[in-house]
PDB file of C-alpha atoms in Angstrom:
ATOM      1  CA  UNK A  37       0.000   0.000   0.000  1.00  0.00           C
ATOM      2  CA  UNK A  38       1.183   3.496  -0.818  1.00  0.00           C
ATOM      3  CA  UNK A  39       1.533   5.973   1.964  1.00  0.00           C
ATOM      4  CA  UNK A  40       3.717   8.004   4.267  1.00  0.00           C
ATOM      5  CA  UNK A  41       5.486   6.420   7.174  1.00  0.00           C
ATOM      6  CA  UNK A  42       6.758   8.351  10.142  1.00  0.00           C
ATOM      7  CA  UNK A  43       8.774   6.756  12.846  1.00  0.00           C
ATOM      8  CA  UNK A  44       8.757   6.459  15.721  1.00  0.00           C
ATOM      9  CA  UNK A  45       5.242   7.324  16.875  1.00  0.00           C
ATOM     10  CA  UNK A  46       6.455   8.357  20.337  1.00  0.00           C
ATOM     11  CA  UNK A  47       9.914   9.699  21.107  1.00  0.00           C
ATOM     12  CA  UNK A  48      11.472  10.842  24.337  1.00  0.00           C
ATOM     13  CA  UNK A  49      14.718  12.770  24.498  1.00  0.00           C
ATOM     14  CA  UNK A  50      16.738  14.592  27.080  1.00  0.00           C
ATOM     15  CA  UNK A  51      17.049  18.332  26.851  1.00  0.00           C
ATOM     16  CA  UNK A  52      20.080  19.384  24.829  1.00  0.00           C
ATOM     17  CA  UNK A  53      20.126  16.316  22.585  1.00  0.00           C
ATOM     18  CA  UNK A  54      19.536  16.420  18.870  1.00  0.00           C
ATOM     19  CA  UNK A  55      16.936  14.012  17.538  1.00  0.00           C
ATOM     20  CA  UNK A  56      15.987  12.964  14.002  1.00  0.00           C
ATOM     21  CA  UNK A  57      12.438  12.126  12.957  1.00  0.00           C
ATOM     22  CA  UNK A  58      12.038   9.834   9.980  1.00  0.00           C
ATOM     23  CA  UNK A  59       9.598  10.358   7.103  1.00  0.00           C
ATOM     24  CA  UNK A  60       9.375   8.036   4.102  1.00  0.00           C
ATOM     25  CA  UNK A  61       6.808   8.049   1.281  1.00  0.00           C
ATOM     26  CA  UNK A  62       6.204   5.648  -1.584  1.00  0.00           C
ATOM     27  CA  UNK A  63       3.573   7.761  -3.340  1.00  0.00           C
ATOM     28  CA  UNK A  64       6.071   9.184  -5.822  1.00  0.00           C
ATOM     29  CA  UNK A  65       5.172  12.687  -4.665  1.00  0.00           C
ATOM     30  CA  UNK A  66       7.490  15.557  -5.463  1.00  0.00           C
ATOM     31  CA  UNK A  67       6.579  17.840  -2.560  1.00  0.00           C
ATOM     32  CA  UNK A  68       7.150  17.002   1.097  1.00  0.00           C
ATOM     33  CA  UNK A  69       6.488  19.021   4.230  1.00  0.00           C
ATOM     34  CA  UNK A  70       7.123  19.056   7.953  1.00  0.00           C
ATOM     35  CA  UNK A  71       4.563  20.584  10.288  1.00  0.00           C
ATOM     36  CA  UNK A  72       4.423  21.113  13.986  1.00  0.00           C
ATOM     37  CA  UNK A  73       1.094  20.921  15.827  1.00  0.00           C
ATOM     38  CA  UNK A  74       0.588  22.334  19.304  1.00  0.00           C
ATOM     39  CA  UNK A  75      -2.686  22.274  21.291  1.00  0.00           C
ATOM     40  CA  UNK A  76      -5.049  25.064  20.271  1.00  0.00           C
ATOM     41  CA  UNK A  77      -2.942  26.103  17.279  1.00  0.00           C
ATOM     42  CA  UNK A  78      -3.037  25.416  13.595  1.00  0.00           C
ATOM     43  CA  UNK A  79      -0.391  23.388  11.818  1.00  0.00           C
ATOM     44  CA  UNK A  80       2.780  25.431  11.448  1.00  0.00           C
ATOM     45  CA  UNK A  81       5.166  24.785   8.588  1.00  0.00           C
ATOM     46  CA  UNK A  82       8.752  24.024   9.562  1.00  0.00           C
ATOM     47  CA  UNK A  83      10.353  23.115   6.225  1.00  0.00           C
ATOM     48  CA  UNK A  84       9.232  22.008   2.805  1.00  0.00           C
ATOM     49  CA  UNK A  85      10.823  20.530  -0.273  1.00  0.00           C
ATOM     50  CA  UNK A  86       9.484  20.525  -3.818  1.00  0.00           C
ATOM     51  CA  UNK A  87      12.318  18.583  -5.390  1.00  0.00           C
ATOM     52  CA  UNK A  88      15.241  16.391  -4.433  1.00  0.00           C
ATOM     53  CA  UNK A  89      18.265  18.252  -3.052  1.00  0.00           C
ATOM     54  CA  UNK A  90      16.249  21.419  -2.514  1.00  0.00           C
ATOM     55  CA  UNK A  91      14.255  22.657   0.471  1.00  0.00           C
ATOM     56  CA  UNK A  92      12.979  25.913   1.906  1.00  0.00           C
ATOM     57  CA  UNK A  93      12.348  27.234   5.383  1.00  0.00           C
ATOM     58  CA  UNK A  94       8.793  27.530   6.582  1.00  0.00           C
ATOM     59  CA  UNK A  95       7.445  29.832   9.247  1.00  0.00           C
ATOM     60  CA  UNK A  96       9.212  28.243  12.235  1.00  0.00           C
ATOM     61  CA  UNK A  97      12.461  26.766  10.874  1.00  0.00           C
ATOM     62  CA  UNK A  98      14.726  27.980  13.680  1.00  0.00           C
ATOM     63  CA  UNK A  99      16.190  25.075  15.619  1.00  0.00           C
ATOM     64  CA  UNK A 100      15.339  22.520  12.921  1.00  0.00           C
ATOM     65  CA  UNK A 101      17.173  21.092   9.923  1.00  0.00           C
ATOM     66  CA  UNK A 102      16.193  18.795   7.044  1.00  0.00           C
ATOM     67  CA  UNK A 103      17.672  16.997   4.066  1.00  0.00           C
ATOM     68  CA  UNK A 104      16.176  15.676   0.835  1.00  0.00           C
ATOM     69  CA  UNK A 105      18.738  13.367  -0.682  1.00  0.00           C
ATOM     70  CA  UNK A 106      16.109  10.995  -2.051  1.00  0.00           C
ATOM     71  CA  UNK A 107      12.615  11.641  -3.369  1.00  0.00           C
ATOM     72  CA  UNK A 108      11.177   9.186  -0.885  1.00  0.00           C
ATOM     73  CA  UNK A 109      12.798  10.529   2.264  1.00  0.00           C
ATOM     74  CA  UNK A 110      12.622  13.830   4.153  1.00  0.00           C
ATOM     75  CA  UNK A 111      14.065  13.474   7.671  1.00  0.00           C
ATOM     76  CA  UNK A 112      13.735  16.270  10.226  1.00  0.00           C
ATOM     77  CA  UNK A 113      16.354  16.946  12.889  1.00  0.00           C
ATOM     78  CA  UNK A 114      15.264  18.781  16.001  1.00  0.00           C
ATOM     79  CA  UNK A 115      18.389  20.404  17.352  1.00  0.00           C
ATOM     80  CA  UNK A 116      19.252  21.598  20.836  1.00  0.00           C
ATOM     81  CA  UNK A 117      18.729  25.154  19.552  1.00  0.00           C
ATOM     82  CA  UNK A 118      14.964  24.584  19.400  1.00  0.00           C
ATOM     83  CA  UNK A 119      13.723  26.181  22.613  1.00  0.00           C
ATOM     84  CA  UNK A 120      10.455  24.306  22.975  1.00  0.00           C
ATOM     85  CA  UNK A 121      10.661  21.065  21.002  1.00  0.00           C
ATOM     86  CA  UNK A 122       7.929  19.078  22.745  1.00  0.00           C
ATOM     87  CA  UNK A 123       5.126  18.808  20.178  1.00  0.00           C
ATOM     88  CA  UNK A 124       3.337  16.594  17.669  1.00  0.00           C
ATOM     89  CA  UNK A 125       5.244  16.526  14.372  1.00  0.00           C
ATOM     90  CA  UNK A 126       3.523  15.717  11.109  1.00  0.00           C
ATOM     91  CA  UNK A 127       5.142  14.903   7.789  1.00  0.00           C
ATOM     92  CA  UNK A 128       3.127  15.310   4.611  1.00  0.00           C
ATOM     93  CA  UNK A 129       3.533  15.004   0.865  1.00  0.00           C
ATOM     94  CA  UNK A 130       1.635  16.146  -2.220  1.00  0.00           C
ATOM     95  CA  UNK A 131       1.789  15.438  -5.937  1.00  0.00           C
ATOM     96  CA  UNK A 132       2.234  19.108  -6.730  1.00  0.00           C
ATOM     97  CA  UNK A 133       2.384  22.153  -4.487  1.00  0.00           C
ATOM     98  CA  UNK A 134      -0.475  23.998  -6.210  1.00  0.00           C
ATOM     99  CA  UNK A 135      -4.131  23.512  -7.056  1.00  0.00           C
ATOM    100  CA  UNK A 136      -6.198  20.459  -6.106  1.00  0.00           C
ATOM    101  CA  UNK A 137      -3.119  18.302  -6.353  1.00  0.00           C
ATOM    102  CA  UNK A 138      -1.741  20.226  -3.398  1.00  0.00           C
ATOM    103  CA  UNK A 139      -3.855  17.887  -1.299  1.00  0.00           C
ATOM    104  CA  UNK A 140      -1.543  16.848   1.492  1.00  0.00           C
ATOM    105  CA  UNK A 141      -1.241  13.234   2.546  1.00  0.00           C
ATOM    106  CA  UNK A 142      -0.047  12.911   6.120  1.00  0.00           C
ATOM    107  CA  UNK A 143       1.985  10.401   8.050  1.00  0.00           C
ATOM    108  CA  UNK A 144       0.682   9.198  11.411  1.00  0.00           C
ATOM    109  CA  UNK A 145       2.799  11.733  13.275  1.00  0.00           C
ATOM    110  CA  UNK A 146       5.564  11.603  15.867  1.00  0.00           C
ATOM    111  CA  UNK A 147       4.919  12.876  19.366  1.00  0.00           C
ATOM    112  CA  UNK A 148       8.214  14.190  20.692  1.00  0.00           C
ATOM    113  CA  UNK A 149       8.628  14.790  24.400  1.00  0.00           C
ATOM    114  CA  UNK A 150      11.778  16.426  25.703  1.00  0.00           C
ATOM    115  CA  UNK A 151      12.473  15.921  29.384  1.00  0.00           C
TER     116      UNK A 151
ATOM    117  CA  UNK B  96      -0.915  39.060   8.018  1.00  0.00           C
ATOM    118  CA  UNK B  97      -2.515  35.815   7.010  1.00  0.00           C
ATOM    119  CA  UNK B  98      -5.197  34.368   9.214  1.00  0.00           C
ATOM    120  CA  UNK B  99      -7.720  31.566   9.355  1.00  0.00           C
ATOM    121  CA  UNK B 100     -10.568  31.702  11.875  1.00  0.00           C
ATOM    122  CA  UNK B 101     -12.826  28.852  12.874  1.00  0.00           C
ATOM    123  CA  UNK B 102     -14.710  28.084  16.103  1.00  0.00           C
ATOM    124  CA  UNK B 103     -12.750  26.248  18.745  1.00  0.00           C
ATOM    125  CA  UNK B 104     -15.425  23.735  19.661  1.00  0.00           C
ATOM    126  CA  UNK B 105     -18.938  22.723  18.627  1.00  0.00           C
ATOM    127  CA  UNK B 106     -21.402  20.191  19.988  1.00  0.00           C
ATOM    128  CA  UNK B 107     -24.115  18.403  18.004  1.00  0.00           C
ATOM    129  CA  UNK B 108     -26.460  15.452  18.361  1.00  0.00           C
ATOM    130  CA  UNK B 109     -26.180  12.136  16.583  1.00  0.00           C
ATOM    131  CA  UNK B 110     -28.314  12.138  13.444  1.00  0.00           C
ATOM    132  CA  UNK B 111     -28.424  15.926  13.215  1.00  0.00           C
ATOM    133  CA  UNK B 112     -26.726  18.414  10.866  1.00  0.00           C
ATOM    134  CA  UNK B 113     -23.856  20.717  11.797  1.00  0.00           C
ATOM    135  CA  UNK B 114     -22.153  23.538   9.918  1.00  0.00           C
ATOM    136  CA  UNK B 115     -18.556  24.476  10.712  1.00  0.00           C
ATOM    137  CA  UNK B 116     -17.561  27.926   9.491  1.00  0.00           C
ATOM    138  CA  UNK B 117     -14.168  29.177   8.391  1.00  0.00           C
ATOM    139  CA  UNK B 118     -13.089  32.679   7.417  1.00  0.00           C
ATOM    140  CA  UNK B 119      -9.748  33.388   5.839  1.00  0.00           C
ATOM    141  CA  UNK B 120      -7.462  36.305   5.043  1.00  0.00           C
ATOM    142  CA  UNK B 121      -4.525  35.352   2.855  1.00  0.00           C
ATOM    143  CA  UNK B 122      -2.080  36.899   0.433  1.00  0.00           C
ATOM    144  CA  UNK B 123      -3.704  35.641  -2.715  1.00  0.00           C
ATOM    145  CA  UNK B 124      -5.899  32.557  -2.826  1.00  0.00           C
ATOM    146  CA  UNK B 125      -5.578  29.261  -4.657  1.00  0.00           C
ATOM    147  CA  UNK B 126      -8.183  27.157  -2.946  1.00  0.00           C
ATOM    148  CA  UNK B 127      -9.464  25.959   0.394  1.00  0.00           C
ATOM    149  CA  UNK B 128      -9.146  22.538   1.991  1.00  0.00           C
ATOM    150  CA  UNK B 129     -11.008  20.791   4.777  1.00  0.00           C
ATOM    151  CA  UNK B 130      -9.404  17.979   6.748  1.00  0.00           C
ATOM    152  CA  UNK B 131     -10.646  15.700   9.500  1.00  0.00           C
ATOM    153  CA  UNK B 132      -8.345  14.793  12.377  1.00  0.00           C
ATOM    154  CA  UNK B 133      -9.152  12.289  15.090  1.00  0.00           C
ATOM    155  CA  UNK B 134      -7.317  12.750  18.379  1.00  0.00           C
ATOM    156  CA  UNK B 135      -3.679  11.679  18.163  1.00  0.00           C
ATOM    157  CA  UNK B 136      -3.933  10.824  14.481  1.00  0.00           C
ATOM    158  CA  UNK B 137      -2.979  12.419  11.181  1.00  0.00           C
ATOM    159  CA  UNK B 138      -5.359  14.735   9.318  1.00  0.00           C
ATOM    160  CA  UNK B 139      -7.218  13.174   6.398  1.00  0.00           C
ATOM    161  CA  UNK B 140      -8.464  15.058   3.356  1.00  0.00           C
ATOM    162  CA  UNK B 141     -12.182  15.824   3.094  1.00  0.00           C
ATOM    163  CA  UNK B 142     -12.648  18.454   0.392  1.00  0.00           C
ATOM    164  CA  UNK B 143     -11.139  21.116  -1.836  1.00  0.00           C
ATOM    165  CA  UNK B 144     -12.913  24.230  -3.170  1.00  0.00           C
ATOM    166  CA  UNK B 145     -11.457  26.823  -5.489  1.00  0.00           C
ATOM    167  CA  UNK B 146     -14.614  28.140  -7.185  1.00  0.00           C
ATOM    168  CA  UNK B 147     -17.620  29.661  -5.457  1.00  0.00           C
ATOM    169  CA  UNK B 148     -20.366  27.263  -4.592  1.00  0.00           C
ATOM    170  CA  UNK B 149     -21.187  24.013  -2.920  1.00  0.00           C
ATOM    171  CA  UNK B 150     -19.332  20.726  -3.383  1.00  0.00           C
ATOM    172  CA  UNK B 151     -21.195  17.680  -2.142  1.00  0.00           C
ATOM    173  CA  UNK B 152     -19.561  14.409  -1.237  1.00  0.00           C
ATOM    174  CA  UNK B 153     -21.832  11.963   0.527  1.00  0.00           C
ATOM    175  CA  UNK B 154     -22.733  13.173   4.015  1.00  0.00           C
ATOM    176  CA  UNK B 155     -20.185  15.985   3.797  1.00  0.00           C
ATOM    177  CA  UNK B 156     -20.498  19.183   1.756  1.00  0.00           C
ATOM    178  CA  UNK B 157     -18.205  22.185   1.533  1.00  0.00           C
ATOM    179  CA  UNK B 158     -19.087  25.699   0.436  1.00  0.00           C
ATOM    180  CA  UNK B 159     -16.894  28.581  -0.667  1.00  0.00           C
ATOM    181  CA  UNK B 160     -17.460  32.309  -1.179  1.00  0.00           C
ATOM    182  CA  UNK B 161     -14.252  33.911  -2.440  1.00  0.00           C
ATOM    183  CA  UNK B 162     -15.660  37.442  -2.283  1.00  0.00           C
ATOM    184  CA  UNK B 163     -16.444  36.995   1.405  1.00  0.00           C
ATOM    185  CA  UNK B 164     -13.365  34.980   2.311  1.00  0.00           C
ATOM    186  CA  UNK B 165     -15.680  32.376   3.780  1.00  0.00           C
ATOM    187  CA  UNK B 166     -16.181  28.649   3.701  1.00  0.00           C
ATOM    188  CA  UNK B 167     -18.196  26.111   5.624  1.00  0.00           C
ATOM    189  CA  UNK B 168     -18.226  22.378   6.041  1.00  0.00           C
ATOM    190  CA  UNK B 169     -21.654  20.799   6.384  1.00  0.00           C
ATOM    191  CA  UNK B 170     -21.997  17.397   7.995  1.00  0.00           C
ATOM    192  CA  UNK B 171     -25.328  15.600   7.695  1.00  0.00           C
ATOM    193  CA  UNK B 172     -26.714  12.557   9.499  1.00  0.00           C
ATOM    194  CA  UNK B 173     -24.061  12.850  12.152  1.00  0.00           C
ATOM    195  CA  UNK B 174     -22.522   9.675  13.485  1.00  0.00           C
ATOM    196  CA  UNK B 175     -20.501   9.166  16.651  1.00  0.00           C
ATOM    197  CA  UNK B 176     -17.429   8.495  14.525  1.00  0.00           C
ATOM    198  CA  UNK B 177     -17.645  12.072  13.228  1.00  0.00           C
ATOM    199  CA  UNK B 178     -16.361  13.257  16.596  1.00  0.00           C
ATOM    200  CA  UNK B 179     -13.045  14.795  15.595  1.00  0.00           C
ATOM    201  CA  UNK B 180     -11.322  18.067  14.868  1.00  0.00           C
ATOM    202  CA  UNK B 181     -12.000  19.692  11.506  1.00  0.00           C
ATOM    203  CA  UNK B 182      -9.197  21.769  10.033  1.00  0.00           C
ATOM    204  CA  UNK B 183      -9.651  24.510   7.486  1.00  0.00           C
ATOM    205  CA  UNK B 184      -6.628  25.447   5.345  1.00  0.00           C
ATOM    206  CA  UNK B 185      -6.261  28.048   2.585  1.00  0.00           C
ATOM    207  CA  UNK B 186      -3.679  27.903  -0.192  1.00  0.00           C
ATOM    208  CA  UNK B 187      -2.058  31.311  -0.597  1.00  0.00           C
ATOM    209  CA  UNK B 188      -0.426  32.959  -3.615  1.00  0.00           C
ATOM    210  CA  UNK B 189       2.840  31.111  -2.894  1.00  0.00           C
ATOM    211  CA  UNK B 190       0.940  27.824  -2.781  1.00  0.00           C
ATOM    212  CA  UNK B 191       1.557  27.482   0.905  1.00  0.00           C
ATOM    213  CA  UNK B 192      -1.190  26.063   3.099  1.00  0.00           C
ATOM    214  CA  UNK B 193      -2.283  28.396   5.892  1.00  0.00           C
ATOM    215  CA  UNK B 194      -3.994  26.375   8.607  1.00  0.00           C
ATOM    216  CA  UNK B 195      -6.715  27.208  11.070  1.00  0.00           C
ATOM    217  CA  UNK B 196      -6.455  25.923  14.642  1.00  0.00           C
ATOM    218  CA  UNK B 197      -9.244  23.433  14.019  1.00  0.00           C
ATOM    219  CA  UNK B 198     -12.787  22.982  15.333  1.00  0.00           C
ATOM    220  CA  UNK B 199     -13.319  20.178  17.811  1.00  0.00           C
ATOM    221  CA  UNK B 200     -16.696  18.601  17.086  1.00  0.00           C
ATOM    222  CA  UNK B 201     -18.345  16.679  19.914  1.00  0.00           C
ATOM    223  CA  UNK B 202     -21.225  14.374  18.988  1.00  0.00           C
ATOM    224  CA  UNK B 203     -23.690  13.433  21.717  1.00  0.00           C
ATOM    225  CA  UNK B 204     -26.082  10.468  21.530  1.00  0.00           C
TER     226      UNK B 204
END
């Protein structure tokens, strides 16, 4: 079955440690996105990529980094510079970034807790 | 700035109809999406509107008025499984999705 896989579903890390969240898709989508979701707030875009080896910062990129070495993979690293990393992280992909084909397909999410 | 407004929470009765409103202010507009999100899970796509009018899809319908910057999601014959958050998102001129905070819909028997 085609889809987006995020792993792990739950992740605990100590403060000051970097952590990498995995996102893999086999939908052959060009565009991939990372969002952060906090209670009572809308999804906020961290980074996005429309093509391999290229990515752009979203609204809240500080303290995060990404890579897009393969079309299928878009890992997110939460660095120690991120002041409040505890959140629900969602990875998404779309066929194209515009129009009805901008429909985003989401992974099941990773809930990161920093202690 | 860009902004999406939708009610924080709504309550409805099983079998009834509920309308969830969304107003948007974006830099340019390339369409509006509705997603459903059950607690702790990923959002799933419900509808996309780019032209004015009503789009019907089974028990769910979505309406758009571009001149008013307004959309609504209409859910008919409510079922307990419809208890979820409903997210409104507008696609701006840069083809970025601007998300509302979501409306938590509570269905009572």
